[in-house]
mmCIF file of C-alpha atoms in Angstrom:
data_model
loop_
_atom_site.group_PDB
_atom_site.id
_atom_site.type_symbol
_atom_site.label_atom_id
_atom_site.label_comp_id
_atom_site.label_asym_id
_atom_site.label_seq_id
_atom_site.Cartn_x
_atom_site.Cartn_y
_atom_site.Cartn_z
ATOM 1 C CA MET A 21 -22.358 85.246 155.043
ATOM 2 C CA ARG A 22 -22.439 87.212 158.160
ATOM 3 C CA GLY A 23 -19.876 89.528 156.573
ATOM 4 C CA ARG A 24 -17.099 87.218 157.456
ATOM 5 C CA PHE A 25 -15.765 86.224 154.368
ATOM 6 C CA ARG A 26 -16.067 88.034 150.501
ATOM 7 C CA ILE A 27 -16.749 85.612 147.387
ATOM 8 C CA GLU A 28 -16.523 87.195 144.270
ATOM 9 C CA SER A 29 -17.138 83.958 142.158
ATOM 10 C CA ALA A 30 -17.869 84.685 138.239
ATOM 11 C CA ALA A 31 -16.640 88.142 138.435
ATOM 12 C CA LEU A 32 -16.836 89.233 134.845
ATOM 13 C CA LEU A 33 -13.312 89.720 133.718
ATOM 14 C CA VAL A 34 -13.511 88.735 130.232
ATOM 15 C CA LEU A 35 -10.430 88.670 128.209
ATOM 16 C CA CYS A 36 -10.907 88.545 124.185
ATOM 17 C CA PHE A 37 -8.097 86.425 123.557
ATOM 18 C CA GLY A 38 -9.841 85.712 120.130
ATOM 19 C CA ALA A 39 -8.202 88.637 119.139
ATOM 20 C CA CYS A 40 -4.905 87.041 119.471
ATOM 21 C CA GLY A 41 -6.421 84.258 117.715
ATOM 22 C CA TRP A 42 -6.747 81.708 120.569
ATOM 23 C CA GLY A 43 -10.580 81.881 120.831
ATOM 24 C CA HIS A 44 -10.443 81.796 124.671
ATOM 25 C CA SER A 45 -12.799 83.893 126.851
ATOM 26 C CA VAL A 46 -11.267 84.178 130.503
ATOM 27 C CA GLN A 47 -13.488 84.443 133.448
ATOM 28 C CA MET A 48 -12.143 85.368 137.093
ATOM 29 C CA LEU A 49 -12.861 83.481 140.565
ATOM 30 C CA ARG A 50 -11.801 85.580 142.934
ATOM 31 C CA ASP A 51 -12.349 84.266 146.802
ATOM 32 C CA SER A 52 -10.575 85.805 150.160
ATOM 33 C CA ARG A 53 -11.060 85.220 154.051
ATOM 34 C CA PRO A 54 -9.854 87.652 156.621
ATOM 35 C CA PHE A 55 -7.794 86.168 159.325
ATOM 36 C CA ASN A 56 -9.440 85.881 162.847
ATOM 37 C CA ARG A 57 -7.607 83.042 164.678
ATOM 38 C CA ARG A 58 -5.028 80.437 164.470
ATOM 39 C CA GLN A 59 -6.113 77.214 162.867
ATOM 40 C CA SER A 60 -4.930 74.649 160.757
ATOM 41 C CA LEU A 61 -5.849 74.806 157.151
ATOM 42 C CA THR A 62 -6.247 71.837 154.594
ATOM 43 C CA ILE A 63 -5.957 72.964 151.188
ATOM 44 C CA VAL A 64 -7.046 70.968 147.903
ATOM 45 C CA ALA A 65 -6.173 72.788 144.749
ATOM 46 C CA GLN A 66 -6.329 70.643 141.218
ATOM 47 C CA THR A 67 -6.743 71.823 137.361
ATOM 48 C CA PRO A 68 -6.218 70.033 134.645
ATOM 49 C CA ALA A 69 -4.770 72.615 132.438
ATOM 50 C CA GLY A 70 -2.662 75.820 133.144
ATOM 51 C CA LYS A 71 -0.778 76.815 135.974
ATOM 52 C CA ILE A 72 -0.997 76.560 139.984
ATOM 53 C CA ARG A 73 1.321 79.292 141.486
ATOM 54 C CA LEU A 74 1.554 79.492 145.317
ATOM 55 C CA GLU A 75 3.251 81.990 147.652
ATOM 56 C CA ARG A 76 3.226 83.651 150.909
ATOM 57 C CA GLY A 77 0.395 86.220 151.386
ATOM 58 C CA ASP A 78 -0.795 88.893 153.899
ATOM 59 C CA THR A 79 -0.920 88.609 157.625
ATOM 60 C CA ARG A 80 -4.659 90.030 157.660
ATOM 61 C CA THR A 81 -5.838 87.481 155.011
ATOM 62 C CA LEU A 82 -6.048 83.686 155.860
ATOM 63 C CA TYR A 83 -5.953 83.029 152.039
ATOM 64 C CA GLY A 84 -6.498 85.068 148.668
ATOM 65 C CA LEU A 85 -7.558 83.444 145.493
ATOM 66 C CA GLN A 86 -7.238 84.579 142.007
ATOM 67 C CA PHE A 87 -8.225 82.074 139.418
ATOM 68 C CA SER A 88 -8.631 82.759 135.856
ATOM 69 C CA TYR A 89 -9.690 80.177 133.674
ATOM 70 C CA CYS A 90 -11.349 79.772 130.284
ATOM 71 C CA ARG A 91 -15.068 79.553 130.508
ATOM 72 C CA ASP A 92 -15.440 77.918 127.176
ATOM 73 C CA HIS A 93 -13.646 74.709 128.082
ATOM 74 C CA PHE A 94 -13.625 75.038 132.128
ATOM 75 C CA ALA A 95 -15.955 75.626 135.141
ATOM 76 C CA ALA A 96 -14.103 76.265 138.275
ATOM 77 C CA GLU A 97 -15.291 76.798 142.108
ATOM 78 C CA SER A 98 -13.983 77.345 145.267
ATOM 79 C CA ARG A 99 -15.571 75.920 148.756
ATOM 80 C CA PHE A 100 -14.244 77.127 152.267
ATOM 81 C CA THR A 101 -15.456 74.999 155.095
ATOM 82 C CA GLN A 102 -14.694 76.706 158.573
ATOM 83 C CA ALA A 103 -13.913 74.539 161.526
ATOM 84 C CA GLN A 104 -16.399 75.015 164.871
ATOM 85 C CA ALA A 105 -14.435 76.911 167.477
ATOM 86 C CA GLY A 106 -14.038 74.780 170.415
ATOM 87 C CA ALA A 107 -15.240 71.695 168.724
ATOM 88 C CA ALA A 108 -13.950 68.361 170.227
ATOM 89 C CA GLY A 109 -11.055 66.899 167.852
ATOM 90 C CA GLU A 110 -11.120 69.837 165.671
ATOM 91 C CA ALA A 111 -9.759 69.006 162.110
ATOM 92 C CA GLY A 112 -9.163 72.490 161.394
ATOM 93 C CA SER A 113 -10.722 74.360 158.206
ATOM 94 C CA ARG A 114 -10.736 73.325 154.455
ATOM 95 C CA LEU A 115 -10.878 74.965 151.602
ATOM 96 C CA ARG A 116 -10.927 73.012 148.154
ATOM 97 C CA ILE A 117 -10.567 74.861 144.349
ATOM 98 C CA ALA A 118 -10.878 73.005 141.576
ATOM 99 C CA ALA A 119 -11.762 73.315 137.786
ATOM 100 C CA ARG A 120 -13.727 70.676 135.708
ATOM 101 C CA GLU A 121 -13.771 70.435 131.872
ATOM 102 C CA ILE A 122 -17.108 71.032 130.573
ATOM 103 C CA ARG A 123 -16.086 70.887 126.877
ATOM 104 C CA PRO A 124 -13.400 68.618 125.127
ATOM 105 C CA VAL A 125 -9.925 70.457 125.252
ATOM 106 C CA SER A 126 -7.762 69.694 121.983
ATOM 107 C CA HIS A 127 -4.555 71.972 123.031
ATOM 108 C CA PRO A 128 -4.502 71.783 126.716
ATOM 109 C CA GLU A 129 -1.252 73.659 126.622
ATOM 110 C CA GLU A 130 -2.747 76.902 125.276
ATOM 111 C CA GLU A 131 -5.168 77.118 128.035
ATOM 112 C CA PRO A 132 -4.855 80.223 129.938
ATOM 113 C CA ASN A 133 -6.087 78.817 133.274
ATOM 114 C CA LEU A 134 -4.071 80.423 136.084
ATOM 115 C CA MET A 135 -4.535 79.826 140.036
ATOM 116 C CA LEU A 136 -2.662 82.252 142.098
ATOM 117 C CA LEU A 137 -3.195 81.339 145.705
ATOM 118 C CA ARG A 138 -1.581 83.416 148.620
ATOM 119 C CA LEU A 139 -1.639 81.787 152.209
ATOM 120 C CA ARG A 140 -1.152 83.731 155.519
ATOM 121 C CA PRO A 141 2.181 82.839 157.162
ATOM 122 C CA GLY A 142 1.840 81.393 160.918
ATOM 123 C CA ILE A 143 -1.137 78.840 159.637
ATOM 124 C CA VAL A 144 -0.183 75.013 159.794
ATOM 125 C CA LEU A 145 -1.075 74.025 156.512
ATOM 126 C CA ASP A 146 -1.880 70.413 154.552
ATOM 127 C CA LEU A 147 -1.295 71.159 151.089
ATOM 128 C CA ARG A 148 -2.858 69.155 148.171
ATOM 129 C CA LEU A 149 -1.737 70.278 144.699
ATOM 130 C CA GLY A 150 -2.430 68.558 141.560
ATOM 131 C CA THR A 151 -2.411 69.854 137.601
ATOM 132 C CA GLY A 152 -3.005 67.727 134.561
ATOM 133 C CA SER A 153 -1.157 69.066 131.633
ATOM 134 C CA GLY A 154 0.060 72.207 133.313
ATOM 135 C CA GLU A 155 2.576 73.258 135.901
ATOM 136 C CA VAL A 156 3.057 74.011 139.597
ATOM 137 C CA GLU A 157 5.300 76.895 141.075
ATOM 138 C CA ALA A 158 5.021 77.071 144.920
ATOM 139 C CA ASP A 159 7.082 79.228 146.916
ATOM 140 C CA LEU A 160 6.897 77.694 150.410
ATOM 141 C CA THR A 161 9.251 80.226 151.887
ATOM 142 C CA ALA A 162 8.149 80.837 155.537
ATOM 143 C CA LEU A 163 4.437 78.987 155.444
ATOM 144 C CA SER A 164 4.085 76.650 157.926
ATOM 145 C CA VAL A 165 3.766 73.574 155.923
ATOM 146 C CA ARG A 166 3.128 70.161 157.904
ATOM 147 C CA ARG A 167 1.943 67.979 155.092
ATOM 148 C CA LEU A 168 2.279 68.322 151.100
ATOM 149 C CA VAL A 169 1.159 66.302 148.258
ATOM 150 C CA VAL A 170 1.989 67.192 144.815
ATOM 151 C CA HIS A 171 0.852 65.909 141.421
ATOM 152 C CA GLY A 172 2.834 67.175 138.350
ATOM 153 C CA GLY A 173 1.850 67.471 134.852
ATOM 154 C CA ALA A 174 3.266 67.977 131.710
ATOM 155 C CA GLY A 175 4.844 71.372 132.716
ATOM 156 C CA PRO A 176 7.594 72.247 135.005
ATOM 157 C CA LEU A 177 6.978 71.599 138.722
ATOM 158 C CA HIS A 178 8.959 73.817 141.169
ATOM 159 C CA LEU A 179 8.746 73.627 144.830
ATOM 160 C CA ILE A 180 11.056 75.981 147.011
ATOM 161 C CA PHE A 181 11.928 77.084 150.391
ATOM 162 C CA LYS A 182 14.286 79.793 150.978
ATOM 163 C CA ALA A 183 14.099 79.698 154.494
ATOM 164 C CA GLY A 184 12.989 77.722 157.539
ATOM 165 C CA ASN A 185 10.074 75.950 157.809
ATOM 166 C CA PRO A 186 8.443 76.901 161.330
ATOM 167 C CA VAL A 187 7.224 73.421 161.466
ATOM 168 C CA ASP A 188 8.239 69.936 160.632
ATOM 169 C CA LEU A 189 7.196 68.976 157.341
ATOM 170 C CA GLU A 190 6.216 65.350 158.507
ATOM 171 C CA GLN A 191 4.916 64.084 154.821
ATOM 172 C CA MET A 192 6.123 65.068 151.457
ATOM 173 C CA LYS A 193 4.654 63.144 148.512
ATOM 174 C CA VAL A 194 5.731 64.553 144.993
ATOM 175 C CA VAL A 195 4.386 62.453 141.954
ATOM 176 C CA ALA A 196 6.509 64.138 138.851
ATOM 177 C CA GLY A 197 4.957 64.225 135.539
ATOM 178 C CA THR A 198 6.602 64.568 132.150
ATOM 179 C CA GLY A 199 7.911 68.046 133.001
ATOM 180 C CA LYS A 200 11.177 69.068 134.507
ATOM 181 C CA THR A 201 11.041 68.862 138.397
ATOM 182 C CA ARG A 202 12.789 70.984 140.980
ATOM 183 C CA LEU A 203 12.537 70.468 144.681
ATOM 184 C CA GLU A 204 14.727 73.291 146.319
ATOM 185 C CA GLY A 205 15.783 73.803 150.030
ATOM 186 C CA LEU A 206 14.321 70.491 151.390
ATOM 187 C CA GLY A 207 16.491 71.043 154.183
ATOM 188 C CA TRP A 208 15.002 74.627 154.995
ATOM 189 C CA GLY A 209 11.661 73.050 154.660
ATOM 190 C CA SER A 210 12.500 70.957 157.387
ATOM 191 C CA VAL A 211 11.373 67.680 155.674
ATOM 192 C CA LYS A 212 11.402 64.705 157.721
ATOM 193 C CA SER A 213 9.845 62.334 155.276
ATOM 194 C CA LEU A 214 10.028 62.375 151.547
ATOM 195 C CA GLN A 215 8.317 60.217 148.716
ATOM 196 C CA PHE A 216 9.366 61.147 144.951
ATOM 197 C CA TYR A 217 7.979 59.362 142.128
ATOM 198 C CA GLY A 218 9.835 60.624 138.993
ATOM 199 C CA GLY A 219 8.385 61.015 135.445
ATOM 200 C CA ALA A 220 9.945 61.029 132.162
ATOM 201 C CA GLY A 221 11.280 64.551 132.843
ATOM 202 C CA ALA A 222 14.592 65.545 134.672
ATOM 203 C CA ALA A 223 14.678 65.898 138.548
ATOM 204 C CA ILE A 224 16.914 67.786 140.838
ATOM 205 C CA LEU A 225 16.215 66.945 144.629
ATOM 206 C CA ASP A 226 17.857 69.644 146.652
ATOM 207 C CA PHE A 227 18.269 68.893 150.263
ATOM 208 C CA SER A 228 20.417 72.276 151.143
ATOM 209 C CA GLY A 229 19.367 73.854 154.218
ATOM 210 C CA PRO A 230 19.623 72.976 158.224
ATOM 211 C CA GLY A 231 16.996 70.276 158.142
ATOM 212 C CA PRO A 232 15.997 67.918 160.930
ATOM 213 C CA GLU A 233 18.343 65.847 162.800
ATOM 214 C CA GLU A 234 16.709 62.390 160.853
ATOM 215 C CA ALA A 235 15.229 62.540 157.605
ATOM 216 C CA ALA A 236 14.037 59.713 155.505
ATOM 217 C CA ALA A 237 13.484 59.663 151.864
ATOM 218 C CA PHE A 238 12.228 57.082 149.157
ATOM 219 C CA VAL A 239 13.022 57.963 145.573
ATOM 220 C CA ASP A 240 11.885 56.073 142.515
ATOM 221 C CA PRO A 241 13.760 57.758 139.785
ATOM 222 C CA GLY A 242 11.077 56.879 136.822
ATOM 223 C CA THR A 243 12.258 57.392 133.477
ATOM 224 C CA GLY A 244 14.132 60.488 133.613
ATOM 225 C CA SER A 245 17.270 61.792 135.167
ATOM 226 C CA VAL A 246 17.844 62.447 138.836
ATOM 227 C CA GLU A 247 20.628 64.514 140.358
ATOM 228 C CA MET A 248 20.636 64.666 144.279
ATOM 229 C CA VAL A 249 22.085 67.740 145.886
ATOM 230 C CA PHE A 250 23.184 67.539 149.695
ATOM 231 C CA PRO A 251 24.904 69.898 151.737
ATOM 232 C CA LYS A 252 28.426 69.107 153.341
ATOM 233 C CA ASP A 253 27.146 68.535 156.792
ATOM 234 C CA LEU A 254 24.575 66.219 156.059
ATOM 235 C CA GLY A 255 25.285 62.393 156.549
ATOM 236 C CA VAL A 256 23.827 60.317 153.892
ATOM 237 C CA GLU A 257 23.091 56.279 153.397
ATOM 238 C CA VAL A 258 21.765 55.089 150.469
ATOM 239 C CA SER A 259 20.088 51.556 149.976
ATOM 240 C CA GLY A 260 17.341 49.869 148.115
ATOM 241 C CA ALA A 261 16.808 47.806 144.598
ATOM 242 C CA GLY A 262 18.574 50.841 143.056
ATOM 243 C CA VAL A 263 21.902 50.396 144.953
ATOM 244 C CA ASP A 264 24.754 48.190 143.585
ATOM 245 C CA PRO A 265 27.076 48.096 146.849
ATOM 246 C CA GLU A 266 30.018 47.117 144.809
ATOM 247 C CA SER A 267 29.887 50.361 142.492
ATOM 248 C CA PRO A 268 29.211 53.458 144.663
ATOM 249 C CA PRO A 269 28.818 56.401 142.586
ATOM 250 C CA GLU A 270 31.329 59.468 142.803
ATOM 251 C CA GLY A 271 31.184 61.223 146.253
ATOM 252 C CA LEU A 272 29.904 57.960 148.358
ATOM 253 C CA LEU A 273 31.515 54.937 149.768
ATOM 254 C CA LYS A 274 30.871 51.259 149.756
ATOM 255 C CA GLY A 275 28.596 50.132 153.058
ATOM 256 C CA ALA A 276 27.400 46.982 153.882
ATOM 257 C CA GLN A 277 25.106 46.475 151.024
ATOM 258 C CA THR A 278 24.801 50.462 151.003
ATOM 259 C CA TRP A 279 26.199 53.643 149.733
ATOM 260 C CA ILE A 280 27.122 55.751 152.421
ATOM 261 C CA SER A 281 28.841 59.322 152.638
ATOM 262 C CA PRO A 282 32.262 59.845 154.233
ATOM 263 C CA ASN A 283 31.117 61.909 156.864
ATOM 264 C CA ARG A 284 28.295 59.408 157.983
ATOM 265 C CA GLN A 285 29.562 58.472 161.092
ATOM 266 C CA VAL A 286 30.450 62.098 162.310
ATOM 267 C CA ALA A 287 27.640 64.071 160.676
ATOM 268 C CA GLN A 288 25.083 65.665 163.427
ATOM 269 C CA ARG A 289 22.231 65.451 160.519
ATOM 270 C CA HIS A 290 21.353 62.117 158.891
ATOM 271 C CA LEU A 291 19.186 61.251 155.739
ATOM 272 C CA THR A 292 18.365 57.435 154.896
ATOM 273 C CA LEU A 293 17.840 57.160 151.293
ATOM 274 C CA ILE A 294 16.138 54.296 149.757
ATOM 275 C CA MET A 295 16.512 53.922 146.012
ATOM 276 C CA ASP A 296 14.045 52.185 143.704
ATOM 277 C CA ARG A 297 15.258 50.898 140.341
ATOM 278 C CA GLY A 298 14.800 53.456 137.436
ATOM 279 C CA SER A 299 16.947 55.550 135.015
ATOM 280 C CA GLU A 300 20.741 54.831 135.389
ATOM 281 C CA ASP A 301 20.988 58.846 134.863
ATOM 282 C CA LEU A 302 21.852 59.359 138.297
ATOM 283 C CA LEU A 303 23.821 62.082 140.261
ATOM 284 C CA PHE A 304 24.821 62.621 143.560
ATOM 285 C CA ARG A 305 26.407 66.182 144.171
ATOM 286 C CA TRP A 306 27.623 67.879 147.415
ATOM 287 C CA LEU A 307 27.515 71.435 147.918
ATOM 288 C CA PRO A 308 30.928 73.377 148.648
#
């Protein structure tokens, strides 16, 4: 398409997992696009089984995709829509990656589907990731994430920021599945608004990092355990249906129908947290 991008869909990399007794033949979908100008990018990536991995990529490439999948049970595609330069009200470019089931899958946990997506830093991102019976692992360090929606599955869900997000993460929504969930470095991610819906698995919500001055979070614990981890300089106030003001947990004090951290009045950064009813296995922990 005018030499501006290269798609190697259906590149025949056939691995005979039948020799291992699985009976899967794997096909590779490759897609990439060179970087030519700064633009926002919306990405929708979904697979009903397997693993999604997302990480920082090369500065010369807007994105790079390698998606291996079982061609006996799934069909996969990627579709990129380029924003028009100078268009009024330009909404940015869009990439959609999806696999659909073409034959019934009896053991989805054995499917060899692996979506590896590498993204260029310096591009404002709106990410929407979802997996059914699989897992999600996203290292968002140094990526400019403005919005993030993730639906977990039966496998682990791990989102991590190890350094500062160059833009505020205005909206982050995570719907956990039955697997373990870990949201790590939410302060580094500059998360201003978090919605977390817990599943049956254990969850850790780690707010470490400098973070914005004011942030808000809604947490529905689900049926699994939830551990909340806070940096020592973050002032926290907890309210909602899941709060008994007469019985604050360790590390928090009784407020006016709320729980508050001892440093709430003097802290330079604040988190307003609304807890819904859910699992009673709830722990608040403060970093040294």
